[in-house]
């Protein structure tokens, strides 16, 4: 690697401390088995506790996150077929409640909303008054159906928004959520959480976790807790003790989901590989395909770039200051003193993947990628970051990966 660059990226930034990390570190404890027919009792308990329940639901031909009031609002009996640049909903042959993987949206839309008004300024009686936006005082959210990779994404955005400079919008919302995980019993072809160490099982970072065990004559949820809030919730559910067979069923389910994964990233080597290939001709080739649409950044659960804009009233007596999601694929994103410094798609794609997989380690102490695969599925031209990394490895004489590269 270029020595100067090595000095810059290896400078001893301590990984910022996550002030919410104690919450995430309680070890999971088995709580018991919940029968499928008793799942409505979970909704009842959450409503009694005053939560707004958000979870997966079918809308506009996709499984998205939205407010759900009952089990029937969940995608019961639905699954999806995903590939690079392709997503289709399909009916399942069974009545699995969580028999799908991930849709285009992530939970960040609730904690870091796509548009947020930050303050309003008004002229009144010759004076000028600025009023900050009050914090969200609505009912707290219960996030129902967080996958293991999404719990990892949450711990990453915790670091980004509360580990150094604290973002009050994120922190205020984040401090009030209840995290109900659902472990993955299957993997989409675009998933690669196993190689990133983020799934498919949830090892912690949740309040309550469900594992759906479905076989002929049996439909139950293996319930675990990892916080006091989770234990309180579990105490309101009609749980019965689980046994070694249930535990074995869970382990087999997670093993199968992990074995299904065809994509992977060399998580331990990818940072050095990317920083060693900043001028690789491969980036020109990617730029021929990339539309610079920014879809990959919009669907990514950890991308956090934003911009601000003023929205004045017609009489100019009032102006609102809004924050909205931005993307490093936008030409104006890198504008310095009226000049964009990343004018080509090559430099914008390279910036995105290098930050996500390499320099994020130096900035935040971890990868910025959790292997959810959304950027692969929702790229309109099917660009696949695992394939781009594999292409660099194949071209690198020092590479130790087999020629098959990004797929196991
Ligand atoms: S990689 Fe795909 S999703 Fe991302 S900007 Fe390029 S074309 Fe759009
Ligand atoms: S970079 Fe792609 S695979 Fe990684 S977390 Fe973001 S959307 Fe998921």
GROMACS .gro file of C-alpha atoms and ligand atoms in nm:
model
  424
    1UNK     CA    1   0.000   0.000   0.000
    2UNK     CA    2   0.108   0.357  -0.067
    3UNK     CA    3   0.305   0.458   0.246
    4UNK     CA    4   0.138   0.797   0.291
    5UNK     CA    5  -0.205   0.640   0.258
    6UNK     CA    6  -0.109   0.367   0.505
    7UNK     CA    7  -0.012   0.636   0.756
    8UNK     CA    8  -0.341   0.815   0.708
    9UNK     CA    9  -0.569   0.513   0.731
   10UNK     CA   10  -0.370   0.352   1.010
   11UNK     CA   11  -0.358   0.657   1.231
   12UNK     CA   12  -0.453   0.554   1.581
   13UNK     CA   13  -0.813   0.665   1.593
   14UNK     CA   14  -0.956   0.482   1.891
   15UNK     CA   15  -1.278   0.305   1.800
   16UNK     CA   16  -1.545   0.544   1.931
   17UNK     CA   17  -1.722   0.412   2.236
   18UNK     CA   18  -2.083   0.323   2.182
   19UNK     CA   19  -2.281   0.462   2.477
   20UNK     CA   20  -2.557   0.207   2.411
   21UNK     CA   21  -2.326  -0.092   2.409
   22UNK     CA   22  -2.414  -0.217   2.757
   23UNK     CA   23  -2.767  -0.269   2.638
   24UNK     CA   24  -2.641  -0.489   2.355
   25UNK     CA   25  -2.411  -0.715   2.554
   26UNK     CA   26  -2.640  -0.914   2.781
   27UNK     CA   27  -2.599  -1.284   2.693
   28UNK     CA   28  -2.910  -1.445   2.543
   29UNK     CA   29  -3.111  -1.673   2.772
   30UNK     CA   30  -3.368  -1.932   2.659
   31UNK     CA   31  -3.716  -1.837   2.779
   32UNK     CA   32  -3.932  -2.115   2.635
   33UNK     CA   33  -4.155  -2.208   2.343
   34UNK     CA   34  -4.441  -1.999   2.208
   35UNK     CA   35  -4.707  -2.181   2.004
   36UNK     CA   36  -4.790  -2.020   1.669
   37UNK     CA   37  -5.152  -1.981   1.776
   38UNK     CA   38  -5.031  -1.773   2.073
   39UNK     CA   39  -4.835  -1.526   1.860
   40UNK     CA   40  -5.119  -1.267   1.888
   41UNK     CA   41  -5.038  -1.256   2.260
   42UNK     CA   42  -4.706  -1.093   2.167
   43UNK     CA   43  -4.893  -0.815   1.990
   44UNK     CA   44  -5.129  -0.779   2.289
   45UNK     CA   45  -4.837  -0.748   2.532
   46UNK     CA   46  -4.660  -0.491   2.314
   47UNK     CA   47  -4.976  -0.283   2.282
   48UNK     CA   48  -5.038  -0.297   2.657
   49UNK     CA   49  -4.686  -0.169   2.710
   50UNK     CA   50  -4.763   0.125   2.480
   51UNK     CA   51  -4.543   0.036   2.183
   52UNK     CA   52  -4.599   0.128   1.818
   53UNK     CA   53  -4.524  -0.204   1.652
   54UNK     CA   54  -4.338  -0.190   1.322
   55UNK     CA   55  -4.246  -0.498   1.130
   56UNK     CA   56  -4.242  -0.664   0.789
   57UNK     CA   57  -4.556  -0.638   0.576
   58UNK     CA   58  -4.641  -0.687   0.209
   59UNK     CA   59  -4.686  -0.364   0.018
   60UNK     CA   60  -4.642  -0.270  -0.350
   61UNK     CA   61  -4.502  -0.609  -0.443
   62UNK     CA   62  -4.231  -0.618  -0.176
   63UNK     CA   63  -4.187  -0.692   0.192
   64UNK     CA   64  -4.131  -0.356   0.357
   65UNK     CA   65  -4.131  -0.229   0.715
   66UNK     CA   66  -4.443  -0.054   0.838
   67UNK     CA   67  -4.682  -0.036   1.132
   68UNK     CA   68  -4.838  -0.376   1.200
   69UNK     CA   69  -5.130  -0.427   1.436
   70UNK     CA   70  -5.181  -0.804   1.420
   71UNK     CA   71  -5.025  -1.127   1.296
   72UNK     CA   72  -5.232  -1.102   0.977
   73UNK     CA   73  -5.039  -0.785   0.883
   74UNK     CA   74  -4.716  -0.989   0.866
   75UNK     CA   75  -4.614  -1.164   0.538
   76UNK     CA   76  -4.764  -1.500   0.646
   77UNK     CA   77  -4.709  -1.757   0.370
   78UNK     CA   78  -4.494  -1.522   0.159
   79UNK     CA   79  -4.133  -1.543   0.057
   80UNK     CA   80  -3.918  -1.367  -0.199
   81UNK     CA   81  -3.682  -1.463  -0.476
   82UNK     CA   82  -3.372  -1.244  -0.491
   83UNK     CA   83  -3.073  -1.223  -0.723
   84UNK     CA   84  -2.846  -0.944  -0.837
   85UNK     CA   85  -3.080  -0.676  -0.974
   86UNK     CA   86  -3.389  -0.892  -0.920
   87UNK     CA   87  -3.658  -0.926  -0.650
   88UNK     CA   88  -3.994  -1.106  -0.675
   89UNK     CA   89  -4.250  -1.199  -0.411
   90UNK     CA   90  -4.373  -1.557  -0.414
   91UNK     CA   91  -4.620  -1.766  -0.220
   92UNK     CA   92  -4.472  -2.031   0.010
   93UNK     CA   93  -4.611  -2.383   0.025
   94UNK     CA   94  -4.653  -2.343   0.403
   95UNK     CA   95  -4.780  -2.081   0.649
   96UNK     CA   96  -4.444  -1.963   0.782
   97UNK     CA   97  -4.477  -1.621   0.944
   98UNK     CA   98  -4.116  -1.514   0.886
   99UNK     CA   99  -4.026  -1.734   0.587
  100UNK     CA  100  -3.846  -1.465   0.389
  101UNK     CA  101  -3.525  -1.263   0.422
  102UNK     CA  102  -3.492  -0.891   0.360
  103UNK     CA  103  -3.680  -0.634   0.156
  104UNK     CA  104  -3.547  -0.301   0.029
  105UNK     CA  105  -3.597  -0.111   0.353
  106UNK     CA  106  -3.397  -0.120   0.673
  107UNK     CA  107  -3.479  -0.003   1.024
  108UNK     CA  108  -3.267   0.306   0.980
  109UNK     CA  109  -3.566   0.483   0.827
  110UNK     CA  110  -3.718   0.501   1.178
  111UNK     CA  111  -3.402   0.614   1.357
  112UNK     CA  112  -3.247   0.831   1.085
  113UNK     CA  113  -3.554   0.927   0.880
  114UNK     CA  114  -3.510   1.006   0.508
  115UNK     CA  115  -3.629   1.365   0.574
  116UNK     CA  116  -3.618   1.542   0.909
  117UNK     CA  117  -3.698   1.904   0.986
  118UNK     CA  118  -3.425   2.028   1.222
  119UNK     CA  119  -3.538   2.384   1.291
  120UNK     CA  120  -3.762   2.666   1.171
  121UNK     CA  121  -3.674   3.034   1.152
  122UNK     CA  122  -3.937   3.309   1.140
  123UNK     CA  123  -3.938   3.684   1.127
  124UNK     CA  124  -4.197   3.821   1.363
  125UNK     CA  125  -4.257   4.187   1.459
  126UNK     CA  126  -3.919   4.286   1.321
  127UNK     CA  127  -3.727   4.016   1.512
  128UNK     CA  128  -3.589   3.683   1.399
  129UNK     CA  129  -3.665   3.365   1.591
  130UNK     CA  130  -3.520   3.016   1.547
  131UNK     CA  131  -3.719   2.724   1.690
  132UNK     CA  132  -3.552   2.382   1.706
  133UNK     CA  133  -3.767   2.085   1.614
  134UNK     CA  134  -3.897   1.919   1.932
  135UNK     CA  135  -3.793   1.556   1.991
  136UNK     CA  136  -4.024   1.278   1.873
  137UNK     CA  137  -4.259   1.226   2.168
  138UNK     CA  138  -4.472   0.959   2.001
  139UNK     CA  139  -4.509   0.612   2.144
  140UNK     CA  140  -4.181   0.415   2.141
  141UNK     CA  141  -4.124   0.168   1.860
  142UNK     CA  142  -4.109  -0.208   1.893
  143UNK     CA  143  -3.908  -0.333   1.595
  144UNK     CA  144  -4.052  -0.678   1.528
  145UNK     CA  145  -3.850  -0.904   1.300
  146UNK     CA  146  -3.494  -0.771   1.317
  147UNK     CA  147  -3.259  -1.014   1.143
  148UNK     CA  148  -2.914  -1.087   1.283
  149UNK     CA  149  -2.739  -0.876   1.019
  150UNK     CA  150  -2.976  -0.590   1.100
  151UNK     CA  151  -2.884  -0.608   1.469
  152UNK     CA  152  -2.521  -0.572   1.360
  153UNK     CA  153  -2.617  -0.280   1.138
  154UNK     CA  154  -2.786  -0.120   1.438
  155UNK     CA  155  -2.471  -0.148   1.647
  156UNK     CA  156  -2.278   0.014   1.358
  157UNK     CA  157  -2.518   0.308   1.327
  158UNK     CA  158  -2.509   0.342   1.708
  159UNK     CA  159  -2.136   0.405   1.676
  160UNK     CA  160  -2.183   0.648   1.388
  161UNK     CA  161  -2.457   0.855   1.549
  162UNK     CA  162  -2.377   0.828   1.920
  163UNK     CA  163  -2.014   0.715   1.944
  164UNK     CA  164  -1.856   1.056   1.889
  165UNK     CA  165  -2.062   1.356   1.787
  166UNK     CA  166  -2.410   1.266   1.909
  167UNK     CA  167  -2.702   1.306   1.670
  168UNK     CA  168  -2.998   1.399   1.893
  169UNK     CA  169  -3.260   1.277   1.643
  170UNK     CA  170  -3.107   0.929   1.624
  171UNK     CA  171  -3.023   0.908   1.992
  172UNK     CA  172  -3.369   1.019   2.103
  173UNK     CA  173  -3.543   0.759   1.888
  174UNK     CA  174  -3.285   0.485   1.944
  175UNK     CA  175  -3.304   0.504   2.324
  176UNK     CA  176  -3.673   0.408   2.314
  177UNK     CA  177  -3.687   0.109   2.083
  178UNK     CA  178  -3.755  -0.250   2.175
  179UNK     CA  179  -3.563  -0.497   1.953
  180UNK     CA  180  -3.742  -0.821   1.871
  181UNK     CA  181  -3.514  -1.037   1.660
  182UNK     CA  182  -3.616  -1.317   1.426
  183UNK     CA  183  -3.343  -1.563   1.333
  184UNK     CA  184  -3.311  -1.663   0.968
  185UNK     CA  185  -3.423  -2.013   0.873
  186UNK     CA  186  -3.316  -1.959   0.514
  187UNK     CA  187  -3.075  -1.741   0.319
  188UNK     CA  188  -3.141  -1.544   0.003
  189UNK     CA  189  -2.889  -1.598  -0.278
  190UNK     CA  190  -2.767  -1.241  -0.213
  191UNK     CA  191  -2.696  -1.294   0.159
  192UNK     CA  192  -2.336  -1.323   0.279
  193UNK     CA  193  -2.370  -1.259   0.653
  194UNK     CA  194  -2.186  -1.583   0.736
  195UNK     CA  195  -1.859  -1.454   0.588
  196UNK     CA  196  -1.906  -1.121   0.769
  197UNK     CA  197  -1.972  -1.292   1.104
  198UNK     CA  198  -2.309  -1.122   1.143
  199UNK     CA  199  -2.561  -1.406   1.100
  200UNK     CA  200  -2.774  -1.601   1.037
  201UNK     CA  201  -2.817  -1.663   1.413
  202UNK     CA  202  -2.858  -1.370   1.651
  203UNK     CA  203  -2.598  -1.386   1.930
  204UNK     CA  204  -2.718  -1.080   2.120
  205UNK     CA  205  -2.802  -0.716   2.076
  206UNK     CA  206  -3.176  -0.784   2.103
  207UNK     CA  207  -3.433  -0.769   2.378
  208UNK     CA  208  -3.630  -1.076   2.273
  209UNK     CA  209  -3.557  -1.322   1.994
  210UNK     CA  210  -3.785  -1.561   1.805
  211UNK     CA  211  -3.676  -1.863   1.604
  212UNK     CA  212  -3.957  -2.008   1.395
  213UNK     CA  213  -3.963  -2.389   1.404
  214UNK     CA  214  -4.205  -2.526   1.147
  215UNK     CA  215  -4.247  -2.892   1.059
  216UNK     CA  216  -4.548  -3.119   0.994
  217UNK     CA  217  -4.771  -3.100   1.300
  218UNK     CA  218  -4.553  -2.845   1.480
  219UNK     CA  219  -4.536  -2.465   1.448
  220UNK     CA  220  -4.366  -2.295   1.743
  221UNK     CA  221  -4.122  -2.014   1.821
  222UNK     CA  222  -3.810  -2.070   2.030
  223UNK     CA  223  -3.795  -1.759   2.250
  224UNK     CA  224  -3.482  -1.610   2.404
  225UNK     CA  225  -3.426  -1.289   2.597
  226UNK     CA  226  -3.117  -1.069   2.629
  227UNK     CA  227  -3.232  -0.776   2.841
  228UNK     CA  228  -3.464  -0.691   3.128
  229UNK     CA  229  -3.713  -0.543   2.882
  230UNK     CA  230  -3.707  -0.872   2.693
  231UNK     CA  231  -3.762  -1.069   3.013
  232UNK     CA  232  -4.058  -0.851   3.108
  233UNK     CA  233  -4.210  -0.910   2.767
  234UNK     CA  234  -4.146  -1.286   2.783
  235UNK     CA  235  -4.315  -1.300   3.125
  236UNK     CA  236  -4.638  -1.189   2.957
  237UNK     CA  237  -4.631  -1.470   2.702
  238UNK     CA  238  -4.777  -1.819   2.751
  239UNK     CA  239  -4.443  -1.997   2.715
  240UNK     CA  240  -4.383  -2.362   2.785
  241UNK     CA  241  -4.041  -2.515   2.846
  242UNK     CA  242  -3.842  -2.622   2.541
  243UNK     CA  243  -3.631  -2.936   2.526
  244UNK     CA  244  -3.313  -3.066   2.360
  245UNK     CA  245  -3.509  -3.151   2.042
  246UNK     CA  246  -3.616  -2.788   2.006
  247UNK     CA  247  -3.263  -2.669   2.064
  248UNK     CA  248  -3.137  -2.914   1.802
  249UNK     CA  249  -3.405  -2.797   1.556
  250UNK     CA  250  -3.287  -2.439   1.598
  251UNK     CA  251  -2.923  -2.533   1.541
  252UNK     CA  252  -3.009  -2.734   1.230
  253UNK     CA  253  -3.214  -2.445   1.095
  254UNK     CA  254  -2.929  -2.197   1.138
  255UNK     CA  255  -2.673  -2.442   0.996
  256UNK     CA  256  -2.885  -2.491   0.687
  257UNK     CA  257  -2.932  -2.117   0.640
  258UNK     CA  258  -2.554  -2.066   0.667
  259UNK     CA  259  -2.479  -2.347   0.421
  260UNK     CA  260  -2.719  -2.199   0.166
  261UNK     CA  261  -2.504  -1.887   0.127
  262UNK     CA  262  -2.321  -1.875  -0.205
  263UNK     CA  263  -2.165  -1.534  -0.178
  264UNK     CA  264  -1.890  -1.428   0.058
  265UNK     CA  265  -1.634  -1.157   0.125
  266UNK     CA  266  -1.283  -1.217   0.258
  267UNK     CA  267  -1.360  -1.004   0.564
  268UNK     CA  268  -1.007  -1.030   0.706
  269UNK     CA  269  -0.831  -0.925   0.384
  270UNK     CA  270  -1.071  -0.695   0.205
  271UNK     CA  271  -0.948  -0.372   0.363
  272UNK     CA  272  -0.587  -0.421   0.251
  273UNK     CA  273  -0.694  -0.552  -0.088
  274UNK     CA  274  -0.904  -0.244  -0.168
  275UNK     CA  275  -0.647   0.005  -0.042
  276UNK     CA  276  -0.379  -0.171  -0.246
  277UNK     CA  277  -0.587  -0.133  -0.564
  278UNK     CA  278  -0.697   0.227  -0.563
  279UNK     CA  279  -0.578   0.271  -0.921
  280UNK     CA  280  -0.676  -0.071  -1.048
  281UNK     CA  281  -0.815  -0.067  -1.406
  282UNK     CA  282  -1.109  -0.268  -1.275
  283UNK     CA  283  -1.273   0.051  -1.146
  284UNK     CA  284  -1.298   0.178  -1.507
  285UNK     CA  285  -1.481  -0.140  -1.595
  286UNK     CA  286  -1.726  -0.100  -1.304
  287UNK     CA  287  -1.786   0.260  -1.410
  288UNK     CA  288  -1.905   0.134  -1.751
  289UNK     CA  289  -2.187  -0.051  -1.576
  290UNK     CA  290  -2.270   0.168  -1.275
  291UNK     CA  291  -2.549   0.423  -1.333
  292UNK     CA  292  -2.451   0.625  -1.024
  293UNK     CA  293  -2.818   0.606  -0.923
  294UNK     CA  294  -2.739   0.574  -0.551
  295UNK     CA  295  -2.985   0.285  -0.494
  296UNK     CA  296  -2.713   0.088  -0.315
  297UNK     CA  297  -2.667   0.366  -0.060
  298UNK     CA  298  -3.041   0.416  -0.006
  299UNK     CA  299  -3.104   0.048   0.075
  300UNK     CA  300  -2.787  -0.003   0.281
  301UNK     CA  301  -2.869  -0.027   0.653
  302UNK     CA  302  -2.545   0.150   0.751
  303UNK     CA  303  -2.509   0.430   0.493
  304UNK     CA  304  -2.562   0.752   0.681
  305UNK     CA  305  -2.474   1.045   0.454
  306UNK     CA  306  -2.709   1.339   0.454
  307UNK     CA  307  -2.734   1.694   0.330
  308UNK     CA  308  -2.940   1.989   0.446
  309UNK     CA  309  -3.160   2.233   0.259
  310UNK     CA  310  -3.368   2.540   0.339
  311UNK     CA  311  -3.734   2.547   0.241
  312UNK     CA  312  -3.861   2.907   0.251
  313UNK     CA  313  -4.224   3.020   0.256
  314UNK     CA  314  -4.347   3.217  -0.045
  315UNK     CA  315  -4.341   3.545   0.149
  316UNK     CA  316  -3.992   3.464   0.285
  317UNK     CA  317  -4.111   3.527   0.642
  318UNK     CA  318  -4.038   3.169   0.741
  319UNK     CA  319  -3.777   2.911   0.647
  320UNK     CA  320  -3.748   2.547   0.743
  321UNK     CA  321  -3.413   2.370   0.770
  322UNK     CA  322  -3.441   2.005   0.660
  323UNK     CA  323  -3.197   1.717   0.664
  324UNK     CA  324  -3.240   1.451   0.399
  325UNK     CA  325  -3.052   1.140   0.295
  326UNK     CA  326  -2.775   1.202   0.046
  327UNK     CA  327  -2.549   0.963  -0.143
  328UNK     CA  328  -2.180   0.960  -0.230
  329UNK     CA  329  -2.298   0.871  -0.583
  330UNK     CA  330  -2.441   1.223  -0.628
  331UNK     CA  331  -2.213   1.462  -0.815
  332UNK     CA  332  -2.284   1.743  -0.569
  333UNK     CA  333  -2.194   1.526  -0.270
  334UNK     CA  334  -1.822   1.589  -0.311
  335UNK     CA  335  -1.856   1.957  -0.398
  336UNK     CA  336  -1.587   2.169  -0.234
  337UNK     CA  337  -1.590   2.541  -0.298
  338UNK     CA  338  -1.831   2.492  -0.591
  339UNK     CA  339  -1.620   2.216  -0.754
  340UNK     CA  340  -1.701   1.844  -0.734
  341UNK     CA  341  -1.389   1.641  -0.666
  342UNK     CA  342  -1.538   1.307  -0.772
  343UNK     CA  343  -1.654   1.390  -1.120
  344UNK     CA  344  -1.637   1.038  -1.262
  345UNK     CA  345  -1.848   0.735  -1.172
  346UNK     CA  346  -1.525   0.542  -1.125
  347UNK     CA  347  -1.421   0.760  -0.834
  348UNK     CA  348  -1.770   0.760  -0.684
  349UNK     CA  349  -1.809   0.380  -0.689
  350UNK     CA  350  -1.456   0.335  -0.555
  351UNK     CA  351  -1.527   0.586  -0.278
  352UNK     CA  352  -1.839   0.395  -0.175
  353UNK     CA  353  -1.690   0.048  -0.168
  354UNK     CA  354  -1.358   0.163  -0.016
  355UNK     CA  355  -1.533   0.346   0.265
  356UNK     CA  356  -1.780   0.064   0.329
  357UNK     CA  357  -1.527  -0.219   0.335
  358UNK     CA  358  -1.192  -0.055   0.416
  359UNK     CA  359  -1.167   0.291   0.570
  360UNK     CA  360  -1.478   0.234   0.783
  361UNK     CA  361  -1.251   0.013   0.997
  362UNK     CA  362  -1.025   0.312   1.064
  363UNK     CA  363  -1.312   0.549   1.126
  364UNK     CA  364  -1.547   0.332   1.331
  365UNK     CA  365  -1.353   0.020   1.430
  366UNK     CA  366  -1.549  -0.228   1.216
  367UNK     CA  367  -1.656  -0.299   0.861
  368UNK     CA  368  -1.943  -0.084   0.734
  369UNK     CA  369  -2.095  -0.391   0.568
  370UNK     CA  370  -2.300  -0.658   0.742
  371UNK     CA  371  -2.355  -0.882   0.439
  372UNK     CA  372  -2.729  -0.820   0.404
  373UNK     CA  373  -2.703  -0.821   0.023
  374UNK     CA  374  -2.955  -0.541  -0.032
  375UNK     CA  375  -2.716  -0.338  -0.249
  376UNK     CA  376  -2.682  -0.643  -0.477
  377UNK     CA  377  -3.054  -0.711  -0.512
  378UNK     CA  378  -3.156  -0.348  -0.559
  379UNK     CA  379  -2.883  -0.238  -0.797
  380UNK     CA  380  -3.072  -0.192  -1.126
  381UNK     CA  381  -2.779  -0.333  -1.324
  382UNK     CA  382  -2.693  -0.607  -1.076
  383UNK     CA  383  -2.352  -0.483  -0.961
  384UNK     CA  384  -2.239  -0.713  -0.682
  385UNK     CA  385  -1.975  -0.590  -0.437
  386UNK     CA  386  -1.866  -0.947  -0.360
  387UNK     CA  387  -1.794  -0.999  -0.731
  388UNK     CA  388  -1.605  -0.669  -0.758
  389UNK     CA  389  -1.383  -0.768  -0.465
  390UNK     CA  390  -1.336  -1.117  -0.615
  391UNK     CA  391  -1.230  -0.959  -0.946
  392UNK     CA  392  -0.958  -0.763  -0.765
  393UNK     CA  393  -0.845  -1.080  -0.588
  394UNK     CA  394  -0.821  -1.274  -0.913
  395UNK     CA  395  -0.607  -0.999  -1.063
  396UNK     CA  396  -0.383  -0.984  -0.756
  397UNK     CA  397  -0.087  -1.225  -0.776
  398UNK     CA  398  -0.070  -1.229  -0.396
  399UNK     CA  399  -0.430  -1.339  -0.374
  400UNK     CA  400  -0.493  -1.653  -0.178
  401UNK     CA  401  -0.857  -1.695  -0.272
  402UNK     CA  402  -0.946  -1.968  -0.522
  403UNK     CA  403  -1.026  -1.846  -0.871
  404UNK     CA  404  -1.400  -1.895  -0.809
  405UNK     CA  405  -1.370  -1.575  -0.607
  406UNK     CA  406  -1.690  -1.431  -0.462
  407UNK     CA  407  -1.892  -1.751  -0.454
  408UNK     CA  408  -1.843  -2.047  -0.231
  409LIG     S1  409  -2.368   0.026  -0.794
  409LIG    FE1  410  -2.576  -0.007  -0.880
  409LIG     S2  411  -2.716   0.077  -0.724
  409LIG    FE2  412  -2.510   0.162  -0.680
  409LIG     S3  413  -2.505   0.355  -0.791
  409LIG    FE3  414  -2.418   0.202  -0.930
  409LIG     S4  415  -2.594   0.133  -1.055
  409LIG    FE4  416  -2.682   0.241  -0.877
  410LIG     S1  417  -2.288  -0.268   0.159
  410LIG    FE1  418  -2.456  -0.390   0.069
  410LIG     S2  419  -2.441  -0.592   0.167
  410LIG    FE2  420  -2.316  -0.450   0.289
  410LIG     S3  421  -2.457  -0.377   0.452
  410LIG    FE3  422  -2.472  -0.228   0.283
  410LIG     S4  423  -2.644  -0.301   0.156
  410LIG    FE4  424  -2.585  -0.470   0.294
   0.00000   0.00000   0.00000
